[in-house]
Short mmCIF file of C-alpha atoms in Angstrom, two decimals:
data_model
loop_
_atom_site.label_atom_id
_atom_site.label_comp_id
_atom_site.label_asym_id
_atom_site.label_seq_id
_atom_site.Cartn_x
_atom_site.Cartn_y
_atom_site.Cartn_z
CA UNK X 288 -13.87 -13.41 -26.40
CA UNK X 289 -13.42 -16.33 -28.83
CA UNK X 290 -13.53 -14.16 -31.93
CA UNK X 291 -11.10 -11.69 -30.44
CA UNK X 292 -8.59 -14.35 -29.50
CA UNK X 293 -9.00 -16.11 -32.85
CA UNK X 294 -8.20 -12.82 -34.54
CA UNK X 295 -4.85 -12.79 -32.75
CA UNK X 296 -4.25 -16.54 -33.25
CA UNK X 297 -4.16 -17.17 -29.51
CA UNK X 298 -6.08 -19.60 -27.36
CA UNK X 299 -8.79 -17.84 -25.33
CA UNK X 300 -6.98 -18.61 -22.07
CA UNK X 301 -3.70 -17.09 -23.21
CA UNK X 302 -5.50 -14.09 -24.64
CA UNK X 303 -7.36 -13.54 -21.38
CA UNK X 304 -4.16 -13.92 -19.37
CA UNK X 305 -2.43 -11.25 -21.46
CA UNK X 306 -5.43 -8.93 -21.05
CA UNK X 307 -5.41 -9.47 -17.30
CA UNK X 308 -1.68 -8.84 -16.95
CA UNK X 309 -2.01 -5.62 -18.93
CA UNK X 310 -5.00 -4.50 -16.87
CA UNK X 311 -3.36 -5.30 -13.52
CA UNK X 312 -0.09 -3.67 -14.56
CA UNK X 313 -1.26 -0.64 -16.50
CA UNK X 314 -4.48 0.03 -14.59
CA UNK X 315 -3.01 1.05 -11.22
CA UNK X 316 -0.11 2.77 -13.01
CA UNK X 317 -2.49 4.93 -15.05
CA UNK X 318 -4.67 5.76 -12.07
CA UNK X 319 -1.54 6.60 -10.05
CA UNK X 320 -0.30 8.97 -12.76
CA UNK X 321 -3.71 10.61 -12.88
CA UNK X 322 -3.73 10.84 -9.11
CA UNK X 323 -0.64 13.05 -9.10
CA UNK X 324 -2.76 15.46 -11.12
CA UNK X 325 -5.87 14.91 -8.97
CA UNK X 326 -3.80 15.58 -5.87
CA UNK X 327 -2.65 18.96 -7.12
CA UNK X 328 -5.93 20.06 -8.66
CA UNK X 329 -7.86 18.68 -5.68
CA UNK X 330 -5.67 20.47 -3.16
CA UNK X 331 -6.08 23.64 -5.19
CA UNK X 332 -9.84 23.20 -5.14
CA UNK X 333 -9.88 22.61 -1.38
CA UNK X 334 -7.58 25.57 -0.70
CA UNK X 335 -9.41 27.83 -3.16
CA UNK X 336 -6.49 28.10 -5.58
CA UNK X 337 -6.31 27.35 -9.29
CA UNK X 338 -3.59 24.70 -9.30
CA UNK X 339 -1.42 23.64 -12.24
CA UNK X 340 -3.01 24.92 -15.46
CA UNK X 341 -0.10 26.15 -17.60
CA UNK X 342 1.24 22.97 -19.18
CA UNK X 343 -0.26 22.63 -22.64
CA UNK X 344 -0.07 20.40 -25.70
CA UNK X 345 -0.21 22.59 -28.85
CA UNK X 346 -1.95 25.30 -26.87
CA UNK X 347 -4.58 22.98 -25.38
CA UNK X 348 -4.41 23.20 -21.62
CA UNK X 349 -6.96 20.43 -20.90
CA UNK X 350 -7.48 21.60 -17.28
CA UNK X 351 -3.83 20.98 -16.48
CA UNK X 352 -3.67 17.32 -17.53
CA UNK X 353 -0.51 17.77 -19.67
CA UNK X 354 1.20 18.55 -16.37
CA UNK X 355 1.56 14.79 -15.82
CA UNK X 356 3.57 14.43 -19.03
CA UNK X 357 5.53 17.60 -18.32
CA UNK X 358 6.50 16.33 -14.89
CA UNK X 359 7.56 13.00 -16.34
CA UNK X 360 9.75 14.59 -19.01
CA UNK X 361 11.25 16.94 -16.46
CA UNK X 362 12.08 14.03 -14.14
CA UNK X 363 13.81 12.23 -17.01
CA UNK X 364 15.93 15.25 -17.88
CA UNK X 365 17.04 16.27 -14.39
CA UNK X 366 20.61 15.69 -13.30
CA UNK X 367 21.06 12.31 -11.67
CA UNK X 368 23.02 12.92 -8.49
CA UNK X 369 24.27 10.16 -6.24
CA UNK X 370 25.68 11.57 -2.99
CA UNK X 371 29.35 10.84 -2.47
CA UNK X 372 28.71 9.18 0.90
CA UNK X 373 25.83 7.04 -0.33
CA UNK X 374 25.89 3.32 -0.85
CA UNK X 375 25.69 3.39 -4.66
CA UNK X 376 24.15 -0.04 -5.30
CA UNK X 377 21.44 0.26 -2.66
CA UNK X 378 20.76 3.85 -3.70
CA UNK X 379 19.86 2.64 -7.20
CA UNK X 380 18.10 -0.46 -5.93
CA UNK X 381 15.68 1.36 -3.61
CA UNK X 382 13.37 2.77 -6.33
CA UNK X 383 13.09 -0.74 -7.76
CA UNK X 384 12.34 -2.19 -4.33
CA UNK X 385 9.57 0.38 -3.94
CA UNK X 386 8.16 -0.13 -7.43
CA UNK X 387 7.89 -3.91 -7.64
CA UNK X 388 5.77 -4.62 -4.52
CA UNK X 389 3.53 -1.73 -5.47
CA UNK X 390 2.84 -3.22 -8.90
CA UNK X 391 2.34 -6.76 -7.59
CA UNK X 392 -0.24 -5.61 -5.02
CA UNK X 393 -3.23 -5.95 -7.33
CA UNK X 394 -2.46 -9.52 -8.36
CA UNK X 395 -5.22 -11.35 -6.49
CA UNK X 396 -7.85 -8.62 -6.16
CA UNK X 397 -10.89 -9.30 -8.38
CA UNK X 398 -11.76 -6.23 -10.42
CA UNK X 399 -15.01 -7.61 -11.80
CA UNK X 400 -17.46 -10.48 -11.77
CA UNK X 401 -16.35 -13.76 -13.34
CA UNK X 402 -18.15 -14.43 -16.61
CA UNK X 403 -18.66 -17.29 -19.03
CA UNK X 404 -17.98 -17.23 -22.70
CA UNK X 405 -17.79 -20.11 -25.13
CA UNK X 406 -17.90 -22.71 -22.36
CA UNK X 407 -15.02 -21.20 -20.38
CA UNK X 408 -15.23 -19.31 -17.11
CA UNK X 409 -13.09 -16.20 -17.06
CA UNK X 410 -12.09 -14.74 -13.72
CA UNK X 411 -11.41 -11.05 -13.41
CA UNK X 412 -8.35 -11.32 -11.23
CA UNK X 413 -4.80 -12.05 -12.28
CA UNK X 414 -4.68 -15.25 -10.23
CA UNK X 415 -7.69 -17.53 -10.38
CA UNK X 416 -9.66 -18.13 -7.18
CA UNK X 417 -8.49 -20.99 -5.00
CA UNK X 418 -4.81 -20.21 -5.51
CA UNK X 419 -4.16 -20.70 -1.79
CA UNK X 420 -2.72 -17.22 -1.22
CA UNK X 421 -5.91 -15.20 -1.25
CA UNK X 422 -5.94 -11.99 0.73
CA UNK X 423 -2.67 -12.92 2.42
CA UNK X 424 -0.81 -11.98 -0.75
CA UNK X 425 -1.64 -8.25 -0.90
CA UNK X 426 -1.00 -7.97 2.84
CA UNK X 427 2.37 -9.69 2.57
CA UNK X 428 3.44 -7.76 -0.51
CA UNK X 429 2.17 -4.53 1.05
CA UNK X 430 4.43 -5.15 4.03
CA UNK X 431 7.36 -5.44 1.60
CA UNK X 432 6.93 -1.76 0.75
CA UNK X 433 8.82 -0.87 3.89
CA UNK X 434 12.02 -2.26 2.36
CA UNK X 435 11.98 0.35 -0.39
CA UNK X 436 11.67 3.12 2.19
CA UNK X 437 14.28 1.64 4.52
CA UNK X 438 16.84 0.91 1.81
CA UNK X 439 16.37 4.39 0.35
CA UNK X 440 16.88 5.90 3.80
CA UNK X 441 19.88 3.80 4.73
CA UNK X 442 21.73 4.12 1.44
CA UNK X 443 21.36 7.92 1.32
CA UNK X 444 23.50 8.28 4.43
CA UNK X 445 21.69 11.48 5.34
CA UNK X 446 20.43 12.21 8.83
CA UNK X 447 17.00 13.27 7.65
CA UNK X 448 16.71 10.16 5.54
CA UNK X 449 17.64 7.83 8.38
CA UNK X 450 15.13 9.51 10.70
CA UNK X 451 12.43 9.18 8.07
CA UNK X 452 13.27 5.58 7.36
CA UNK X 453 13.26 4.57 11.01
CA UNK X 454 9.94 6.31 11.54
CA UNK X 455 8.43 4.65 8.50
CA UNK X 456 9.51 1.19 9.57
CA UNK X 457 8.20 1.61 13.13
CA UNK X 458 4.87 3.08 12.05
CA UNK X 459 4.18 0.53 9.32
CA UNK X 460 4.97 -2.25 11.74
CA UNK X 461 2.78 -0.82 14.51
CA UNK X 462 -0.30 -0.45 12.34
CA UNK X 463 0.07 -3.75 10.58
CA UNK X 464 -0.95 -5.50 13.77
CA UNK X 465 -4.32 -3.76 14.14
CA UNK X 466 -4.83 -4.09 10.41
CA UNK X 467 -4.31 -7.84 10.34
CA UNK X 468 -6.61 -8.35 13.35
CA UNK X 469 -9.34 -6.34 11.59
CA UNK X 470 -8.90 -8.41 8.45
CA UNK X 471 -8.86 -11.70 10.37
CA UNK X 472 -12.31 -10.83 11.75
CA UNK X 473 -13.55 -10.65 8.15
CA UNK X 474 -11.94 -13.99 7.31
CA UNK X 475 -13.72 -15.44 10.33
CA UNK X 476 -17.25 -14.27 9.46
CA UNK X 477 -16.79 -15.25 5.81
CA UNK X 478 -15.05 -18.53 6.65
CA UNK X 479 -12.61 -17.91 3.82
CA UNK X 480 -9.69 -15.74 2.86
CA UNK X 481 -9.90 -15.79 -0.90
CA UNK X 482 -11.07 -12.40 -2.19
CA UNK X 483 -13.58 -14.07 -4.52
CA UNK X 484 -15.16 -15.84 -1.56
CA UNK X 485 -15.06 -12.68 0.53
CA UNK X 486 -16.99 -10.81 -2.15
CA UNK X 487 -19.37 -13.75 -2.47
CA UNK X 488 -20.00 -13.52 1.27
CA UNK X 489 -20.86 -9.84 0.97
CA UNK X 490 -23.96 -10.59 -1.08
CA UNK X 491 -26.85 -8.52 0.28
CA UNK X 492 -24.86 -6.82 3.02
CA UNK X 493 -21.44 -5.25 2.62
CA UNK X 494 -18.91 -5.91 5.37
CA UNK X 495 -18.77 -2.25 6.28
CA UNK X 496 -22.06 -2.59 8.19
CA UNK X 497 -21.31 -5.53 10.54
CA UNK X 498 -17.57 -4.74 10.62
CA UNK X 499 -17.87 -1.00 11.04
CA UNK X 500 -15.37 -0.90 13.90
CA UNK X 501 -12.96 -3.03 11.91
CA UNK X 502 -13.43 -0.76 8.93
CA UNK X 503 -12.48 2.31 10.96
CA UNK X 504 -9.34 0.55 12.18
CA UNK X 505 -8.40 -0.74 8.73
CA UNK X 506 -9.09 2.60 7.08
CA UNK X 507 -6.91 4.44 9.60
CA UNK X 508 -4.12 1.90 9.24
CA UNK X 509 -4.15 2.29 5.47
CA UNK X 510 -3.09 5.92 5.87
CA UNK X 511 -0.12 4.86 7.96
CA UNK X 512 0.71 2.00 5.59
CA UNK X 513 0.73 4.24 2.52
CA UNK X 514 2.64 7.02 4.32
CA UNK X 515 -0.11 9.53 3.67
CA UNK X 516 -1.07 12.54 5.68
CA UNK X 517 -2.09 12.68 8.55
CA UNK X 518 0.59 10.00 9.11
CA UNK X 519 3.28 10.91 6.59
CA UNK X 520 6.11 10.93 9.12
CA UNK X 521 8.52 9.26 6.74
CA UNK X 522 8.74 12.45 4.70
CA UNK X 523 7.04 15.09 6.89
CA UNK X 524 8.53 18.09 5.16
CA UNK X 525 7.99 20.54 8.00
CA UNK X 526 9.99 18.32 10.36
CA UNK X 527 12.61 16.34 8.48
CA UNK X 528 12.98 18.09 5.07
CA UNK X 529 11.80 15.25 2.84
CA UNK X 530 12.58 12.26 5.03
CA UNK X 531 13.82 9.22 3.16
CA UNK X 532 13.52 11.06 -0.17
CA UNK X 533 15.85 13.94 0.75
CA UNK X 534 18.74 12.81 -1.46
CA UNK X 535 16.62 11.53 -4.32
CA UNK X 536 16.11 13.35 -7.55
CA UNK X 537 15.37 12.76 -11.20
CA UNK X 538 13.62 9.54 -12.21
CA UNK X 539 14.70 7.69 -9.08
CA UNK X 540 12.54 10.08 -7.10
CA UNK X 541 9.72 9.86 -9.63
CA UNK X 542 9.70 6.06 -9.44
CA UNK X 543 9.38 6.08 -5.64
CA UNK X 544 6.78 8.83 -5.85
CA UNK X 545 4.80 6.86 -8.43
CA UNK X 546 4.92 3.68 -6.38
CA UNK X 547 3.51 5.55 -3.40
CA UNK X 548 0.52 6.45 -5.52
CA UNK X 549 0.20 2.88 -6.78
CA UNK X 550 0.15 1.80 -3.14
CA UNK X 551 -2.67 4.26 -2.62
CA UNK X 552 -4.64 2.70 -5.48
CA UNK X 553 -4.02 -0.80 -4.10
CA UNK X 554 -5.05 0.35 -0.61
CA UNK X 555 -8.30 1.72 -2.03
CA UNK X 556 -8.89 -1.52 -3.90
CA UNK X 557 -8.28 -3.47 -0.67
CA UNK X 558 -10.76 -1.32 1.24
CA UNK X 559 -13.34 -1.83 -1.50
CA UNK X 560 -12.77 -5.60 -1.67
CA UNK X 561 -12.83 -6.17 2.07
CA UNK X 562 -15.53 -3.74 3.20
CA UNK X 563 -17.51 -2.40 0.25
CA UNK X 564 -18.46 -5.53 -1.66
CA UNK X 565 -15.75 -5.39 -4.33
CA UNK X 566 -17.44 -5.32 -7.72
CA UNK X 567 -20.96 -5.68 -6.29
CA UNK X 568 -23.65 -3.21 -7.29
CA UNK X 569 -26.44 -2.42 -4.80
CA UNK X 570 -29.76 -4.13 -5.63
CA UNK X 571 -28.28 -5.99 -8.62
CA UNK X 572 -27.58 -9.67 -7.98
CA UNK X 573 -25.48 -10.32 -11.10
CA UNK X 574 -24.16 -7.10 -12.57
CA UNK X 575 -22.25 -8.89 -15.33
CA UNK X 576 -18.71 -8.14 -16.49
CA UNK X 577 -19.03 -4.54 -17.68
CA UNK X 578 -21.17 -3.14 -14.89
CA UNK X 579 -19.15 -4.94 -12.21
CA UNK X 580 -15.84 -3.54 -13.50
CA UNK X 581 -17.38 -0.07 -13.65
CA UNK X 582 -18.66 -0.47 -10.10
CA UNK X 583 -15.28 -1.63 -8.79
CA UNK X 584 -13.51 1.20 -10.59
CA UNK X 585 -15.96 3.81 -9.30
CA UNK X 586 -15.59 2.64 -5.71
CA UNK X 587 -11.80 2.46 -5.94
CA UNK X 588 -11.54 5.92 -7.47
CA UNK X 589 -13.83 7.26 -4.78
CA UNK X 590 -11.50 5.97 -2.07
CA UNK X 591 -8.48 7.34 -3.92
CA UNK X 592 -10.21 10.69 -3.76
CA UNK X 593 -10.91 10.19 -0.04
CA UNK X 594 -7.15 9.73 0.49
CA UNK X 595 -6.48 13.03 -1.30
CA UNK X 596 -9.37 14.71 0.48
CA UNK X 597 -8.13 13.67 3.92
CA UNK X 598 -4.60 14.80 3.12
CA UNK X 599 -5.69 18.37 2.49
CA UNK X 600 -8.20 18.50 5.33
CA UNK X 601 -6.58 16.90 8.38
CA UNK X 602 -3.38 18.29 9.93
CA UNK X 603 -0.39 16.03 10.57
CA UNK X 604 -0.26 14.13 13.85
CA UNK X 605 2.76 14.15 16.10
CA UNK X 606 4.86 10.99 15.90
CA UNK X 607 4.28 9.91 19.51
CA UNK X 608 0.55 10.44 18.98
CA UNK X 609 0.56 7.99 16.10
CA UNK X 610 2.46 5.36 18.07
CA UNK X 611 0.15 5.85 21.04
CA UNK X 612 -2.89 5.56 18.80
CA UNK X 613 -1.59 2.47 17.04
CA UNK X 614 -0.79 0.51 20.19
CA UNK X 615 -3.29 1.85 22.71
CA UNK X 616 -6.38 2.62 20.64
CA UNK X 617 -6.39 0.76 17.33
CA UNK X 618 -5.08 -2.54 18.70
CA UNK X 619 -7.71 -2.83 21.50
CA UNK X 620 -10.43 -1.70 19.09
CA UNK X 621 -9.55 -4.30 16.49
CA UNK X 622 -9.33 -6.95 19.22
CA UNK X 623 -12.78 -5.95 20.51
CA UNK X 624 -14.14 -6.12 16.96
CA UNK X 625 -12.61 -9.57 16.53
CA UNK X 626 -13.88 -10.95 19.85
CA UNK X 627 -17.33 -9.44 19.31
CA UNK X 628 -17.78 -11.24 15.99
CA UNK X 629 -16.37 -14.48 17.37
CA UNK X 630 -18.81 -14.32 20.26
CA UNK X 631 -21.73 -13.48 17.95
CA UNK X 632 -20.97 -16.49 15.74
CA UNK X 633 -20.57 -18.70 18.80
CA UNK X 634 -23.94 -17.66 20.25
CA UNK X 635 -25.80 -18.05 16.98
CA UNK X 636 -24.41 -21.55 16.70
CA UNK Y 52 0.81 -28.00 -17.79
CA UNK Y 53 -0.42 -29.27 -14.45
CA UNK Y 54 2.44 -28.61 -12.10
CA UNK Y 55 1.50 -26.91 -8.80
CA UNK Y 56 3.18 -23.74 -10.03
CA UNK Y 57 1.01 -23.40 -13.14
CA UNK Y 58 -1.61 -21.06 -11.61
CA UNK Y 59 1.13 -18.64 -10.62
CA UNK Y 60 2.60 -18.15 -14.08
CA UNK Y 61 0.66 -14.87 -14.61
CA UNK Y 62 2.17 -13.59 -11.36
CA UNK Y 63 5.65 -14.47 -12.56
CA UNK Y 64 5.03 -12.66 -15.84
CA UNK Y 65 3.76 -9.61 -13.93
CA UNK Y 66 6.87 -9.70 -11.74
CA UNK Y 67 9.14 -9.88 -14.78
CA UNK Y 68 7.19 -7.08 -16.44
CA UNK Y 69 7.54 -4.89 -13.34
CA UNK Y 70 11.26 -5.69 -13.17
CA UNK Y 71 11.73 -4.90 -16.86
CA UNK Y 72 9.83 -1.61 -16.67
CA UNK Y 73 11.55 -0.56 -13.43
CA UNK Y 74 15.05 -1.41 -14.66
CA UNK Y 75 14.22 0.09 -18.05
CA UNK Y 76 13.21 3.41 -16.53
CA UNK Y 77 16.31 3.52 -14.33
CA UNK Y 78 18.53 2.54 -17.28
CA UNK Y 79 17.11 5.22 -19.57
CA UNK Y 80 17.30 7.83 -16.84
CA UNK Y 81 20.62 6.82 -15.35
CA UNK Y 82 22.66 5.54 -18.30
CA UNK Y 83 21.13 6.43 -21.67
CA UNK Y 84 19.97 10.02 -21.19
CA UNK Y 85 23.10 11.30 -19.36
CA UNK Y 86 24.99 10.54 -22.57
CA UNK Y 87 22.81 12.84 -24.67
CA UNK Y 88 20.51 15.19 -22.83
CA UNK Y 89 21.02 15.24 -19.10
CA UNK Y 90 23.30 17.76 -17.48
CA UNK Y 91 26.02 16.24 -15.33
CA UNK Y 92 27.90 18.72 -13.21
CA UNK Y 93 28.77 17.16 -9.88
CA UNK Y 94 30.45 19.43 -7.36
CA UNK Y 95 31.78 18.89 -3.89
CA UNK Y 96 28.93 20.84 -2.27
CA UNK Y 97 26.28 19.06 -4.33
CA UNK Y 98 27.52 15.63 -3.38
CA UNK Y 99 27.51 16.11 0.38
CA UNK Y 100 24.39 15.00 2.26
CA UNK Y 101 21.80 17.75 2.50
CA UNK Y 102 21.65 19.38 5.92
CA UNK Y 103 19.66 22.56 5.32
CA UNK Y 104 22.57 24.27 3.62
CA UNK Y 105 24.94 24.34 6.57
CA UNK Y 106 28.28 22.48 6.60
CA UNK Y 107 28.08 18.83 7.64
CA UNK Y 108 27.69 18.45 11.38
CA UNK Y 109 29.08 14.94 11.63
CA UNK Y 110 30.34 12.75 8.87
CA UNK Y 111 28.23 9.64 8.57
CA UNK Y 112 24.55 9.51 9.42
CA UNK Y 113 24.79 5.85 10.39
CA UNK Y 114 25.03 6.39 14.09
CA UNK Y 115 23.18 5.11 17.10
CA UNK Y 116 19.49 5.94 17.18
CA UNK Y 117 16.69 5.53 19.71
CA UNK Y 118 16.36 2.04 21.11
CA UNK Y 119 12.58 2.59 21.10
CA UNK Y 120 12.48 1.57 17.44
CA UNK Y 121 14.05 -1.75 18.33
CA UNK Y 122 11.54 -2.27 21.13
CA UNK Y 123 8.62 -1.57 18.80
CA UNK Y 124 9.96 -4.06 16.28
CA UNK Y 125 10.32 -6.70 19.00
CA UNK Y 126 6.80 -6.16 20.33
CA UNK Y 127 5.49 -6.30 16.79
CA UNK Y 128 7.09 -9.69 16.20
CA UNK Y 129 5.54 -11.03 19.42
CA UNK Y 130 2.01 -9.85 18.69
CA UNK Y 131 2.10 -10.46 14.97
CA UNK Y 132 3.06 -14.08 15.45
CA UNK Y 133 -0.07 -14.41 17.59
CA UNK Y 134 -2.11 -12.82 14.83
CA UNK Y 135 -0.58 -15.31 12.41
CA UNK Y 136 -1.64 -18.15 14.74
CA UNK Y 137 -5.19 -16.77 14.87
CA UNK Y 138 -5.52 -16.72 11.11
CA UNK Y 139 -5.94 -20.46 10.36
CA UNK Y 140 -8.26 -20.71 13.34
CA UNK Y 141 -10.39 -17.83 12.05
CA UNK Y 142 -10.82 -19.35 8.60
CA UNK Y 143 -11.97 -22.67 10.11
CA UNK Y 144 -14.07 -21.24 12.95
CA UNK Y 145 -17.38 -21.31 11.05
CA UNK Y 146 -17.34 -25.09 10.77
CA UNK Y 147 -16.02 -25.73 14.26
CA UNK Y 148 -17.69 -23.36 16.72
CA UNK Y 149 -16.68 -25.42 19.77
CA UNK Y 150 -13.13 -24.06 19.52
CA UNK Y 151 -14.38 -20.66 20.70
CA UNK Y 152 -13.12 -21.19 24.26
CA UNK Y 153 -9.73 -22.38 23.05
CA UNK Y 154 -9.35 -19.11 21.17
CA UNK Y 155 -10.51 -17.13 24.23
CA UNK Y 156 -7.80 -18.83 26.31
CA UNK Y 157 -5.24 -18.01 23.63
CA UNK Y 158 -6.28 -14.36 23.36
CA UNK Y 159 -6.34 -14.09 27.16
CA UNK Y 160 -2.68 -15.14 27.22
CA UNK Y 161 -1.99 -12.50 24.61
CA UNK Y 162 -3.87 -9.93 26.69
CA UNK Y 163 -1.80 -10.69 29.79
CA UNK Y 164 1.32 -9.89 27.81
CA UNK Y 165 -0.30 -6.76 26.40
CA UNK Y 166 -1.30 -5.47 29.84
CA UNK Y 167 2.21 -6.24 31.14
CA UNK Y 168 3.85 -4.35 28.28
CA UNK Y 169 1.49 -1.41 28.78
CA UNK Y 170 2.10 -1.39 32.53
CA UNK Y 171 5.87 -1.50 32.06
CA UNK Y 172 5.60 1.65 29.95
CA UNK Y 173 6.95 0.06 26.79
CA UNK Y 174 4.21 1.74 24.79
CA UNK Y 175 5.06 5.25 25.98
CA UNK Y 176 6.91 6.87 23.11
CA UNK Y 177 7.93 10.07 24.90
CA UNK Y 178 10.17 8.46 27.50
#
């Protein structure tokens, strides 16, 4: 660490901050780009097709990976249409409103174990522990994602878009309630809300075991929050064309599309941090920086795959079924989970 | 270097980076490339809102929509504020177990409202 930073004539702290910003910014972005490929190859695998395999760089097909670059270039070169009836400013602003909260989502999540080098302690999260925001930050910034969807829908001035936007806002709002109650139960048993403390509290036993009910609720809500099948009512193409994205094309579409995948990565990282011990490795007390980062990455990628897997396995719900489930099933379940843990702690004394 | 905002400087940099990249992408795609590479051929039919290829049914899409959405938003505010009240309690509960019954009374109040809303049929989406 010291030699590396000395090489660049930076203080170790500044050097580490730059590394962290690059990791937190580029990491989810890279995984999201790869996920667009995983989604298509994975769906092909599940449906017994071949999937994209034609895009090639100098004749090398690389199992379809150049498709990511091909899609990007295509999106840049497509005609940029703004509908005549649309609200021009908001129409251009919506991709930005979708992109920024998505990128900020990873800011407090620790992606590895803190380590010491040359007398300094380096934390593997963009914001150091004890910043006072803790897990509230990703939840708050995740809730901001609805603005991108709503502004895109409203500014398009298209009936499909408005329907999609209204659905998205109502569903995100409905599931946020059960989600926050499930998370509050974790805060309660850990006695903290900083992700570093939450991972510390998961030493020996990951939260998924005592909080299994809460995990089910949180996991289900994450699908609604990220607008993924089986709850992708904001853009359910068999019902409302493409929902809030109907009028979007070119890079504006690609930016919204990309931020949805970044949200997926952040949602996976949240699940891992809250329920699967974050960077912890089973049977290893102190995995150290490299192993812990590898463990966190492996778990996060696994859950990203679960999101893809579920999408191509489970059929879409009906909208009233989702609302019914959110208010009449998930909310009581998360409340029961919360009260159960409160009672358990009270009895143990 | 010890102002209360110091720990959040990395977050500010990340925000600015996200802004720069987002605006940069939109600028390249929406201003720079149309001058060189992108086709630009707007037509009347292209610029109307997409409605499955048929002529526009009604002009603007910004009309009245189901009041259910408004109801859901209102219920959400009510219950989410309660969740927000529970949060500081939950973080402190470990060191102050005697407050258990206070929380039970609070949640019971919440439950009364929940049962009332359910009984009134506010959670039925089909109606």
